[in-house]
Coordinates of C-alpha atoms and ligand atoms in Angstrom, one line a residue:
M1 CA 8.9 -8.0 21.8
A2 CA 5.3 -7.6 20.2
D3 CA 5.1 -8.4 16.6
R4 CA 5.8 -5.5 14.5
I5 CA 3.6 -4.5 11.6
L6 CA 4.8 -2.9 8.6
T7 CA 3.6 -1.2 5.7
G8 CA 4.3 1.4 3.0
I9 CA 2.7 3.4 0.6
K10 CA 4.5 4.9 -2.5
P11 CA 3.9 8.7 -3.3
T12 CA 3.5 8.0 -7.1
G13 CA 0.3 9.6 -7.7
Q14 CA -3.0 10.7 -5.9
L15 CA -4.1 8.2 -3.3
T16 CA -7.3 6.2 -4.5
L17 CA -10.1 4.6 -2.8
G18 CA -8.3 1.4 -3.2
N19 CA -5.4 2.7 -0.9
Y20 CA -7.9 4.0 1.6
I21 CA -9.8 0.5 1.9
G22 CA -6.5 -1.6 1.5
V23 CA -4.4 0.5 4.2
L24 CA -5.7 3.7 5.6
K25 CA -9.0 2.5 6.8
R26 CA -7.3 -0.4 8.7
L27 CA -4.9 1.7 10.3
P28 CA -6.9 2.1 13.7
Q29 CA -7.2 -1.8 13.9
M30 CA -3.5 -2.1 13.1
M31 CA -2.4 0.2 15.8
D32 CA -4.4 -1.9 18.3
R33 CA -2.6 -5.1 17.5
G34 CA 1.1 -4.3 17.7
E35 CA 3.9 -2.0 17.3
C36 CA 3.2 -0.3 13.8
I37 CA 5.9 1.0 11.6
F38 CA 4.6 2.9 8.6
F39 CA 6.7 4.4 5.8
I40 CA 6.3 6.5 2.7
A41 CA 8.3 4.7 0.0
D42 CA 9.5 7.6 -1.8
L43 CA 12.7 5.8 -3.1
H44 CA 10.2 3.2 -4.8
A45 CA 8.6 6.2 -6.3
L46 CA 11.7 7.0 -8.5
T47 CA 11.2 3.7 -10.2
L48 CA 9.0 5.2 -12.9
P49 CA 9.6 8.8 -14.3
I50 CA 8.0 11.4 -11.9
D51 CA 8.4 15.0 -11.9
P52 CA 10.2 16.4 -8.7
Q53 CA 7.5 19.0 -7.7
V54 CA 4.6 16.3 -8.1
L55 CA 6.8 13.8 -6.0
R56 CA 7.1 16.4 -3.1
Q57 CA 3.5 17.4 -3.2
N58 CA 2.5 13.6 -3.2
T59 CA 4.7 12.9 -0.3
I60 CA 3.1 15.8 1.7
D61 CA -0.2 14.5 0.9
L62 CA 0.4 11.0 1.6
A63 CA 1.8 11.9 5.1
S64 CA -1.3 13.9 5.6
F65 CA -3.7 11.3 4.7
Y66 CA -2.0 8.8 7.1
L67 CA -2.4 11.2 9.8
A68 CA -6.2 12.2 8.9
A69 CA -6.5 8.1 8.9
G70 CA -6.1 8.5 12.7
L71 CA -2.1 7.5 12.8
D72 CA -1.3 8.5 16.4
P73 CA 2.4 9.5 16.4
E74 CA 3.0 8.2 19.9
R75 CA 2.1 4.7 18.9
V76 CA 3.4 4.6 15.3
T77 CA 6.5 5.2 13.7
L78 CA 5.8 7.0 10.4
F79 CA 9.0 8.1 8.1
L80 CA 10.2 8.7 4.7
Q81 CA 12.3 5.8 3.4
S82 CA 14.8 8.1 2.0
S83 CA 15.4 9.6 5.4
V84 CA 16.7 6.6 6.8
S85 CA 19.9 5.7 5.0
E86 CA 19.9 2.1 6.2
H87 CA 17.4 1.0 3.4
A88 CA 19.9 2.0 0.7
E89 CA 22.7 0.7 2.4
L90 CA 21.2 -2.7 3.2
N91 CA 20.1 -2.9 -0.6
A92 CA 23.6 -2.6 -1.7
I93 CA 24.3 -6.0 0.1
M94 CA 21.0 -7.6 -0.4
Q95 CA 20.7 -7.1 -4.2
N96 CA 23.5 -10.0 -4.4
Y97 CA 21.1 -12.5 -3.0
L98 CA 18.1 -12.1 -5.2
Y99 CA 18.7 -13.4 -8.8
M100 CA 17.6 -12.0 -12.3
G101 CA 15.5 -15.0 -13.0
E102 CA 13.4 -14.6 -10.1
L103 CA 13.2 -10.9 -10.3
S104 CA 12.1 -11.0 -14.0
R105 CA 9.0 -13.3 -13.2
M106 CA 7.6 -10.7 -10.7
T107 CA 4.0 -9.6 -12.0
Q108 CA 4.4 -6.0 -11.1
F109 CA 7.4 -5.8 -13.1
K110 CA 6.0 -7.6 -16.0
D111 CA 2.6 -5.5 -16.1
K112 CA 4.7 -2.3 -15.7
V113 CA 7.1 -2.8 -18.7
S114 CA 4.4 -4.2 -20.8
K115 CA 3.5 -0.7 -21.6
M116 CA 7.1 0.6 -21.7
N117 CA 9.8 1.0 -24.2
E118 CA 12.6 -1.4 -23.2
S119 CA 15.3 1.5 -23.4
A120 CA 13.3 3.4 -20.8
I121 CA 13.1 0.6 -18.2
G122 CA 15.3 1.8 -15.2
L123 CA 17.4 -0.9 -13.2
G124 CA 15.2 0.4 -10.2
L125 CA 12.0 -0.9 -11.4
F126 CA 13.5 -4.5 -12.1
A127 CA 15.2 -4.3 -8.8
Y128 CA 12.3 -3.0 -6.8
P129 CA 11.6 -6.3 -4.8
V130 CA 15.2 -6.2 -3.4
L131 CA 14.6 -2.7 -2.1
M132 CA 11.1 -3.7 -0.7
A133 CA 12.7 -6.8 1.1
C134 CA 15.2 -4.6 2.6
D135 CA 12.3 -2.2 3.9
I136 CA 10.6 -5.2 5.5
V137 CA 13.8 -7.1 7.0
L138 CA 15.3 -3.8 8.4
Y139 CA 12.5 -3.8 11.2
D140 CA 12.4 -7.3 11.9
A141 CA 8.7 -6.9 10.8
A142 CA 6.5 -10.2 11.2
I143 CA 3.3 -8.9 9.8
I144 CA 2.9 -7.1 6.4
P145 CA -0.5 -6.2 5.7
V146 CA -1.0 -6.1 1.8
G147 CA -3.4 -6.1 -1.0
E148 CA -3.3 -9.0 -3.5
D149 CA -0.6 -6.9 -5.6
Q150 CA 2.0 -7.1 -3.1
V151 CA 1.8 -10.7 -1.9
Q152 CA 4.4 -11.7 -4.7
H153 CA 6.9 -9.2 -3.0
V154 CA 6.5 -10.5 0.2
E155 CA 7.0 -14.1 -0.9
I156 CA 10.3 -13.0 -2.6
T157 CA 11.3 -11.3 0.6
R158 CA 10.6 -14.8 2.5
D159 CA 12.9 -16.5 -0.1
L160 CA 15.7 -14.1 0.4
V161 CA 15.4 -14.3 4.3
N162 CA 15.6 -18.3 3.9
R163 CA 18.4 -18.0 1.6
F164 CA 20.3 -15.4 3.7
N165 CA 19.8 -17.2 6.9
N166 CA 20.6 -20.6 5.5
R167 CA 24.1 -19.3 4.5
Y168 CA 25.0 -16.9 7.6
G169 CA 22.7 -18.3 10.4
K170 CA 19.6 -16.6 11.9
I171 CA 20.3 -13.1 11.0
L172 CA 16.9 -11.9 9.5
K173 CA 13.5 -12.3 10.7
M174 CA 10.9 -14.2 8.4
P175 CA 7.9 -12.0 7.5
N176 CA 4.3 -13.1 6.9
Y177 CA 2.0 -11.4 4.8
E178 CA -1.7 -10.8 5.7
L179 CA -4.2 -10.4 3.0
R180 CA -7.5 -8.4 3.9
K181 CA -10.5 -10.3 3.7
V182 CA -12.6 -7.9 2.1
G183 CA -11.1 -5.2 -0.3
A184 CA -7.9 -6.9 -0.9
R185 CA -8.1 -5.7 -4.6
I186 CA -10.4 -2.8 -5.3
M187 CA -11.1 -2.6 -9.1
S188 CA -11.4 0.3 -11.5
L189 CA -14.7 1.8 -11.8
S190 CA -14.6 2.1 -15.5
D191 CA -12.9 -1.3 -16.2
P192 CA -13.7 -3.5 -13.1
T193 CA -11.2 -6.3 -14.7
V194 CA -8.3 -4.1 -13.7
K195 CA -7.1 -2.9 -10.2
M196 CA -7.8 0.7 -9.2
S197 CA -4.0 2.1 -9.3
K198 CA -2.7 5.6 -8.5
S199 CA 0.2 5.4 -11.1
D200 CA -2.1 4.3 -13.7
P201 CA -5.3 6.0 -12.9
K202 CA -8.4 4.7 -14.8
G203 CA -11.8 4.8 -13.3
D204 CA -10.3 5.8 -10.0
I205 CA -11.9 7.4 -7.1
F206 CA -9.3 9.8 -5.8
L207 CA -9.2 10.7 -2.0
K208 CA -9.0 14.3 -3.0
D209 CA -11.9 14.4 -5.5
D210 CA -14.7 16.7 -4.5
M211 CA -17.7 14.8 -3.3
K212 CA -19.9 15.9 -6.4
T213 CA -17.3 14.2 -8.5
V214 CA -17.2 11.0 -6.3
R215 CA -20.9 10.7 -6.5
K216 CA -20.8 11.0 -10.4
K217 CA -18.1 8.4 -10.7
I218 CA -20.0 5.9 -8.6
M219 CA -23.4 6.4 -10.4
S220 CA -21.7 6.1 -13.7
A221 CA -19.6 3.1 -12.8
V222 CA -19.7 0.3 -15.1
T223 CA -22.3 -2.4 -14.1
D224 CA -23.2 -5.7 -15.6
L225 CA -26.0 -7.4 -17.5
G226 CA -28.8 -8.8 -15.4
C227 CA -30.4 -6.7 -12.6
E228 CA -29.6 -8.7 -9.3
V229 CA -26.9 -7.2 -6.7
K230 CA -25.1 -10.2 -6.3
Y231 CA -21.3 -11.0 -5.5
D232 CA -20.0 -12.9 -8.6
P233 CA -16.5 -11.4 -9.6
E234 CA -16.5 -13.7 -12.9
N235 CA -19.7 -12.8 -14.3
K236 CA -20.5 -9.5 -12.4
P237 CA -17.2 -7.8 -11.9
G238 CA -18.7 -4.4 -11.8
I239 CA -21.3 -5.1 -9.2
S240 CA -19.1 -7.3 -7.2
N241 CA -16.4 -4.5 -7.0
L242 CA -19.2 -2.0 -5.7
L243 CA -20.3 -4.4 -3.3
T244 CA -16.8 -4.8 -2.1
I245 CA -16.3 -1.0 -1.7
Y246 CA -19.7 -1.1 0.3
A247 CA -18.9 -3.9 2.6
A248 CA -15.3 -2.8 3.2
L249 CA -16.3 0.7 4.3
K250 CA -19.1 -0.5 6.4
D251 CA -16.9 -3.2 8.0
I252 CA -19.3 -6.1 7.3
S253 CA -19.0 -9.4 5.3
I254 CA -19.9 -9.4 1.6
E255 CA -22.8 -11.9 2.4
D256 CA -24.2 -9.3 4.7
A257 CA -23.5 -6.6 2.2
E258 CA -25.6 -8.7 -0.3
K259 CA -28.7 -9.2 2.0
E260 CA -29.0 -5.5 2.1
F261 CA -29.6 -5.1 -1.6
V262 CA -32.0 -8.1 -2.3
G263 CA -34.7 -7.0 -4.8
K264 CA -33.0 -3.6 -5.3
R265 CA -32.3 -2.1 -8.7
Y266 CA -28.9 -1.1 -9.7
G267 CA -29.5 2.5 -9.6
E268 CA -30.8 2.3 -6.1
F269 CA -27.8 0.3 -4.8
K270 CA -25.4 2.7 -6.6
T271 CA -27.0 5.5 -4.7
V272 CA -26.4 3.8 -1.5
V273 CA -22.9 3.0 -2.3
A274 CA -22.2 6.6 -3.3
D275 CA -23.9 8.0 0.0
T276 CA -21.6 5.5 1.9
V277 CA -18.4 6.7 0.1
V278 CA -19.4 10.3 0.5
A279 CA -20.1 9.8 4.3
E280 CA -16.7 8.3 4.7
L281 CA -14.7 10.6 2.7
E282 CA -16.0 13.9 3.5
P283 CA -14.8 14.1 7.1
F284 CA -11.7 12.4 6.1
Q285 CA -11.0 15.1 3.6
K286 CA -11.5 17.9 6.2
R287 CA -9.1 16.4 8.6
Y288 CA -6.7 16.0 5.8
Q289 CA -7.1 19.8 4.8
E290 CA -6.3 20.9 8.4
I291 CA -3.3 18.9 8.6
V292 CA -1.9 20.2 5.2
E293 CA -2.4 23.7 6.6
T294 CA -1.0 23.1 9.9
K295 CA 1.9 21.1 8.4
A296 CA 1.5 18.7 11.4
Y297 CA 3.3 16.1 9.2
E298 CA 6.6 17.8 9.3
K299 CA 7.6 16.9 13.0
V300 CA 5.9 13.6 12.8
L301 CA 8.1 12.5 10.0
R302 CA 11.3 14.0 11.6
D303 CA 10.6 12.2 14.7
G304 CA 9.7 9.0 12.9
A305 CA 12.9 9.0 11.0
V306 CA 14.9 9.1 14.3
K307 CA 12.9 6.3 15.7
A308 CA 13.1 4.1 12.7
K309 CA 17.0 4.7 12.2
A310 CA 17.3 3.4 15.7
M311 CA 15.6 0.2 14.9
A312 CA 17.2 -0.2 11.3
K313 CA 20.9 0.5 12.5
P314 CA 21.4 -2.6 14.4
T315 CA 19.9 -4.9 11.7
L316 CA 22.2 -3.4 9.1
E317 CA 25.1 -3.9 11.5
R318 CA 24.1 -7.6 12.0
V319 CA 24.1 -8.2 8.3
Q320 CA 27.3 -6.3 7.6
E321 CA 29.1 -8.4 10.2
A322 CA 27.4 -11.8 8.9
V323 CA 28.7 -11.3 5.5
G324 CA 32.2 -10.1 6.5
L325 CA 32.2 -6.5 6.1
L326 CA 35.0 -5.3 8.4
K327 CA 33.9 -2.7 11.0
I328 CA 37.0 -0.5 12.2
Ligands
ATP1 P1 1.0 2.2 -8.0 O1 0.2 2.2 -9.2 O2 2.1 3.3 -7.8 O3 1.6 0.6 -7.7 P2 -1.1 1.7 -6.0 O4 -2.3 2.4 -5.9 O5 -1.0 0.2 -6.5 O6 0.1 2.5 -6.7 P3 0.9 1.2 -3.8 O7 1.7 2.3 -3.3 O8 1.5 0.1 -4.9 O9 -0.4 1.9 -4.4 O10 0.5 0.0 -2.6 C1 0.0 0.8 -1.5 C2 -0.7 -0.2 -0.6 O11 -2.0 0.1 -1.1 C3 -0.4 -1.6 -0.7 O12 -0.7 -2.2 0.7 C4 -1.5 -2.2 -1.8 O13 -1.6 -3.6 -1.6 C5 -2.7 -1.4 -1.5 N1 -3.3 -1.2 -2.8 C6 -3.1 -0.7 -3.8 N2 -4.2 -0.4 -4.8 C7 -5.0 -1.2 -4.1 C8 -6.4 -1.7 -4.5 N3 -7.1 -1.4 -5.7 N4 -7.1 -2.5 -3.6 C9 -6.8 -2.7 -2.3 N5 -5.4 -2.2 -1.8 C10 -4.7 -1.6 -2.7
MG2 MG1 1.1 -1.0 -6.5

């Protein structure tokens, strides 16, 4: 069996350029490499308060953006996490094999709760890595392409697989994460020390922004002291972030990107970055619009759920049997 590649995005907010560079842009490459399983992590989106209508709209947008990015439904299984009940069923079992201590050390949990009132922190936010581990192991996925923010979650999945297999035999497949070389962490344009995130928008470029806004956001992105266009994330986080965006969109190395801007002023550099982002997003948005209008995502998601269920069910049954749940 070819290695399965699995990736998911939460419909928590409007997709950002970070999601595009991190996942969507790499979609065609992933399709060429192996069997792809892509899902919309809608159950995960409930871990923070979200309006039902907004969640529905985000889900439609996300499915449409996947298709606009070139997802070929003949080669890829695309589905909603909530349409495949095996995720929740496996979760009910696996929550007994990850421990409070390790879950409370998760950076994403600590980050998210630092801004919240204790009484408003749902159990689901704390237990998020359990469900995410289930998302991965259900499909015997081997490769999990991620941005830096998700590495820890794949690591805890690996711990779970080790723990479970040591106890019950070789039941679950061990996944590996794969970090992108360029663009694993696109930063906010207004504060390049924090990640561009859809659930905490700050200096984000949204995939639905009109081109005038995109240009404006890039031209007014925070830059750094000095005047050299150089990659130095510590001392020049703003310029380094723009260089990363440029290199990722052009599919070139950071070094090659740097070479193009030797002797150029910040203003000239930003104009080229803005042109590049616009050239990429404009046709992408057109494709997205068409997909939203024709509702092409509906059939894809329905068929995807059937295919996903056929893969997930045998894994769930393997686990149920291993732990001693009687099948009658
Ligand atoms: P949220 O704020 O809800 O966590 P997010 O923008 O971080 O939203 P996720 O749904 O958590 O998005 O992640 C979807 C995918 O996008 C993951 O593979 C993640 O690593 C990647 N990703 C998210 N933000 C960035 C970023 N700033 N740069 C590169 N990749 C990113
Ligand atoms: Mg995230």
